[in-house]
Amino acid sequence: MSSKRLGFFLLLAPLVLWLGLLIILPHIDMAIVSLRTRVAPREYAPSLDNYAAFVTEPLYLFTFLRTAVMSILVTVITLIIAFPISYYIAKIAKGRSQAALFLMCLVPFWVSELVRTFGWIILLRETGVISGFLQWLGLADQPVEMLYNDAAMMLGLVYTSMLFMVVPLTTTLESLDDAVIEAGYDLGGTGPSVLREIVIPHAMPGIVSGCIVVFMLSLGNYLTPTMLGGKDSLWFTQLIYSQFIVRFNWELGAAFGFCLLFASSVIVWATLRLTGQTLERTMGEGS
Amino acid sequence: MIPSIPRSRAMRVAYGAYVTAFFMWLALPLITVSVFAFNDSLFPSLPWEGFTWGWFFGDARPQIGLFHERRILASIGTSAFIATVVSALAVTVGTTNAFLFNRYSFRGRGFLYVLMLLPLVVPGIVLGISILVFSSRVAGVVQDVTGLYTEVLRPGLPLVIAGQFSFITTIATLVISARLIKFDRSLEEAALNLGAGPLTAIRTVTIPYLLPALVGAFVVSFLMSFENFNTTLMLVGSDAPLTITMFDRLKEGSTPVLNAVSLLLMLGSAVLALLMIAVQRR
């Protein structure tokens, strides 16, 4: 019995060390740093100034809300584009072509996000492929700049997030028995009503887990908004980066970090509550 | 909308066209990046100046190929080193975690499980800054108490490894747990009945069964580490891994050597992916 206890503690130790030293303590420390302000060199006093700055400075709050809203938009667009694709892979494609299509969805995501973004830069920029193609077609008489705006940034975010929507959706849709869909039609259902009453409710766990992951990845993304977005498409992570690395104001940066963490947790929690899912199930299905 | 339900021809054609367009959209940026690796021009953009291998093998200015670019080669080495260490650590801790959650029921198990999932919910950049803040506090305390300057706790390779390890371990744990759950415990009991000690039973029966998941977790961890950007950006010191080096280059404006690197990365990832599929098939 005591060797079983020993085994238990030996297995528990790495988990506790990992979570304690790399997740919990750093976050507690970040909270402490965010709740203090510098009064003199190397001298700090506890205060809520950093959070007050976040709420009162329009640029900060505006960037925060903009990032949240655009991330929700990215999530919705990704869902709308991905759903028919997942349905096709799960229900219409059969056998070998099914496996091949699924694999083709995965391939781009074995490649670094940087490479994918670089691809879009080459396509969209003024001297890029699409601009050249439009001129060749005669649709444009001079180079067209399509980079450095919100649309390009959204395109990049949707592209980068696609896998995390397609995979959970396909997995849940595959588990839907064809006979259930047929029964829906036999009982007088039409395409839209079968979709609404049978397919979407069945796919709900996949939809939720896909949406949560896509939302979080967009909200926390730094690379795509920086590379594809313009001067006006400021992303909240860029504020955090500039406070930490450029301005060296760790107190304000830590407060921003908590605001980001808070937004992402609240939206994840609300989505789970609204749809009656749990984090354990969602993450289990998503991976 | 399943094959056994008849649909109009127009509907089927439209659906097929949509799926085709989707996959073309998916492939477009990757194909573009690869093609421009062979453009004999100083910029990865139109016009097309002819085919060249120069961005891979060129050794004279202005066309210095990837295999003669010291900074890029060095950063590939750095990335590979980080990824190897992170994957080894993540697979080890992932295995102990999987056994802990699979074999023991204890008070607080559910809570610890949710806690174990949390690193996936925390944005990468927040993980990065929290570790940066904490490690510099520890370094400060160490310096005040002992007067020693702790290089390990300043931005650099050890912190990058710690930052990536902090969330990749969750993924490794999930991959390994998924297979351990399906393991038939009676096989292990049989080994025990036949006189094996508990550790021998695990080493000779359970671990071989887990091997595909261990390899899978290693490959996934390796790729995630190699590609990681957000967390690494906040913790990087003077030895930049490949993603950071490429990011800096891209901001300056790039030559097609970056396309060559990208193509190499794609080939590397493809080889790893095939390796993983081959192992899981067994």
Tab-separated table of C-alpha atoms in Angstrom, chain A residues 38-188:
chain	number	residue	atom	x	y	z
A	38	ARG	CA	6.004	53.066	-9.541
A	39	VAL	CA	6.408	56.016	-7.193
A	40	ALA	CA	10.207	56.331	-7.425
A	41	PRO	CA	12.974	54.309	-9.079
A	42	ARG	CA	12.730	50.758	-7.719
A	43	GLU	CA	9.975	51.824	-5.322
A	44	TYR	CA	6.384	50.740	-5.763
A	45	ALA	CA	3.070	51.362	-4.030
A	46	PRO	CA	-0.080	49.281	-4.352
A	47	SER	CA	-2.671	50.978	-6.542
A	48	LEU	CA	-5.349	50.463	-9.139
A	49	ASP	CA	-3.834	53.097	-11.455
A	50	ASN	CA	-3.080	50.625	-14.229
A	51	TYR	CA	-6.644	49.401	-14.443
A	52	ALA	CA	-7.889	52.994	-14.154
A	53	ALA	CA	-5.675	53.898	-17.113
A	54	PHE	CA	-7.163	51.027	-19.078
A	55	VAL	CA	-10.721	52.214	-18.465
A	56	THR	CA	-10.126	55.947	-18.875
A	57	GLU	CA	-7.717	56.047	-21.823
A	58	PRO	CA	-9.943	55.800	-24.923
A	59	LEU	CA	-7.242	54.221	-27.094
A	60	TYR	CA	-6.800	51.273	-24.721
A	61	LEU	CA	-10.473	50.582	-24.215
A	62	PHE	CA	-11.284	51.085	-27.880
A	63	THR	CA	-8.516	48.727	-28.998
A	64	PHE	CA	-9.687	46.169	-26.469
A	65	LEU	CA	-13.317	46.262	-27.628
A	66	ARG	CA	-12.297	46.298	-31.277
A	67	THR	CA	-10.108	43.234	-30.783
A	68	ALA	CA	-12.909	41.383	-28.990
A	69	VAL	CA	-15.563	42.263	-31.593
A	70	MET	CA	-13.325	41.401	-34.522
A	71	SER	CA	-12.357	38.104	-32.919
A	72	ILE	CA	-16.041	37.227	-32.587
A	73	LEU	CA	-16.520	38.174	-36.226
A	74	VAL	CA	-13.574	35.981	-37.254
A	75	THR	CA	-15.111	33.098	-35.290
A	76	VAL	CA	-18.496	33.481	-36.982
A	77	ILE	CA	-16.998	33.740	-40.477
A	78	THR	CA	-14.792	30.711	-39.829
A	79	LEU	CA	-17.807	28.715	-38.641
A	80	ILE	CA	-19.888	29.659	-41.682
A	81	ILE	CA	-17.101	28.764	-44.123
A	82	ALA	CA	-16.106	25.569	-42.299
A	83	PHE	CA	-19.511	24.018	-41.693
A	84	PRO	CA	-20.336	23.033	-45.297
A	85	ILE	CA	-16.772	21.751	-45.727
A	86	SER	CA	-16.953	19.595	-42.605
A	87	TYR	CA	-20.371	18.344	-43.635
A	88	TYR	CA	-19.023	17.415	-47.053
A	89	ILE	CA	-16.063	15.551	-45.566
A	90	ALA	CA	-18.126	13.786	-42.895
A	91	LYS	CA	-21.271	12.906	-44.807
A	92	ILE	CA	-20.854	13.184	-48.584
A	93	ALA	CA	-17.263	12.152	-49.336
A	94	LYS	CA	-16.677	8.441	-48.878
A	95	GLY	CA	-13.727	6.176	-48.163
A	96	ARG	CA	-10.419	7.219	-49.652
A	97	SER	CA	-11.483	10.676	-50.826
A	98	GLN	CA	-12.886	11.374	-47.372
A	99	ALA	CA	-9.539	10.616	-45.734
A	100	ALA	CA	-7.693	12.578	-48.420
A	101	LEU	CA	-9.876	15.681	-48.020
A	102	PHE	CA	-9.508	15.567	-44.259
A	103	LEU	CA	-5.740	15.314	-44.583
A	104	MET	CA	-5.732	18.215	-47.057
A	105	CYS	CA	-7.420	20.362	-44.424
A	106	LEU	CA	-4.647	19.517	-41.970
A	107	VAL	CA	-1.687	20.090	-44.279
A	108	PRO	CA	-1.497	23.915	-44.169
A	109	PHE	CA	-1.417	23.811	-40.403
A	110	TRP	CA	1.666	21.667	-40.208
A	111	VAL	CA	3.364	24.760	-41.567
A	112	SER	CA	4.268	27.719	-39.388
A	113	GLU	CA	1.766	30.566	-39.114
A	114	LEU	CA	4.564	32.828	-40.265
A	115	VAL	CA	4.820	30.987	-43.580
A	116	ARG	CA	1.049	31.146	-44.124
A	117	THR	CA	1.033	34.874	-43.400
A	118	PHE	CA	4.014	35.361	-45.688
A	119	GLY	CA	2.029	33.617	-48.432
A	120	TRP	CA	-0.827	36.085	-48.052
A	121	ILE	CA	1.621	39.000	-48.112
A	122	ILE	CA	3.021	37.858	-51.446
A	123	LEU	CA	-0.493	37.397	-52.808
A	124	LEU	CA	-2.019	40.637	-51.610
A	125	ARG	CA	0.667	43.279	-51.794
A	126	GLU	CA	0.941	45.958	-54.418
A	127	THR	CA	3.521	44.052	-56.449
A	128	GLY	CA	1.818	40.804	-55.553
A	129	VAL	CA	0.193	38.004	-57.465
A	130	ILE	CA	-3.457	39.070	-57.211
A	131	SER	CA	-2.681	42.648	-58.154
A	132	GLY	CA	-0.691	41.391	-61.141
A	133	PHE	CA	-3.471	39.014	-62.118
A	134	LEU	CA	-6.076	41.795	-62.028
A	135	GLN	CA	-3.893	43.977	-64.246
A	136	TRP	CA	-3.344	41.113	-66.646
A	137	LEU	CA	-7.103	40.594	-66.844
A	138	GLY	CA	-7.518	44.295	-67.505
A	139	LEU	CA	-9.679	44.791	-64.423
A	140	ALA	CA	-7.158	47.210	-62.962
A	141	ASP	CA	-4.908	49.620	-64.813
A	142	GLN	CA	-2.401	50.120	-62.021
A	143	PRO	CA	-1.080	48.052	-59.099
A	144	VAL	CA	-3.676	47.511	-56.367
A	145	GLU	CA	-2.637	47.465	-52.710
A	146	MET	CA	-4.755	44.948	-50.816
A	147	LEU	CA	-2.512	44.542	-47.805
A	148	TYR	CA	-2.440	46.474	-44.524
A	149	ASN	CA	-6.148	46.824	-43.880
A	150	ASP	CA	-8.788	45.130	-41.757
A	151	ALA	CA	-10.050	42.902	-44.545
A	152	ALA	CA	-6.583	41.444	-45.162
A	153	MET	CA	-6.138	40.913	-41.439
A	154	MET	CA	-9.502	39.136	-41.124
A	155	LEU	CA	-8.651	36.967	-44.117
A	156	GLY	CA	-5.394	35.979	-42.447
A	157	LEU	CA	-7.063	35.234	-39.107
A	158	VAL	CA	-9.816	33.128	-40.700
A	159	TYR	CA	-7.246	31.216	-42.741
A	160	THR	CA	-5.062	30.586	-39.715
A	161	SER	CA	-8.005	29.413	-37.580
A	162	MET	CA	-9.687	27.160	-40.141
A	163	LEU	CA	-8.251	23.848	-38.948
A	164	PHE	CA	-9.462	24.362	-35.395
A	165	MET	CA	-13.004	24.646	-36.682
A	166	VAL	CA	-12.958	21.958	-39.382
A	167	VAL	CA	-11.515	19.188	-37.209
A	168	PRO	CA	-14.006	19.256	-34.288
A	169	LEU	CA	-16.935	19.849	-36.659
A	170	THR	CA	-15.986	16.920	-38.879
A	171	THR	CA	-15.493	14.664	-35.862
A	172	THR	CA	-18.946	15.382	-34.412
A	173	LEU	CA	-20.696	15.274	-37.790
A	174	GLU	CA	-19.147	11.894	-38.543
A	175	SER	CA	-20.792	10.462	-35.452
A	176	LEU	CA	-24.245	11.452	-36.771
A	177	ASP	CA	-25.946	8.374	-38.203
A	178	ASP	CA	-27.172	8.815	-41.806
A	179	ALA	CA	-30.348	6.957	-40.827
A	180	VAL	CA	-31.295	9.796	-38.487
A	181	ILE	CA	-31.076	12.298	-41.346
A	182	GLU	CA	-33.101	9.985	-43.601
A	183	ALA	CA	-35.711	9.627	-40.888
A	184	GLY	CA	-35.911	13.408	-40.723
A	185	TYR	CA	-36.717	13.561	-44.432
A	186	ASP	CA	-39.153	10.609	-44.200
A	187	LEU	CA	-41.047	12.425	-41.495
A	188	GLY	CA	-41.606	15.346	-43.858
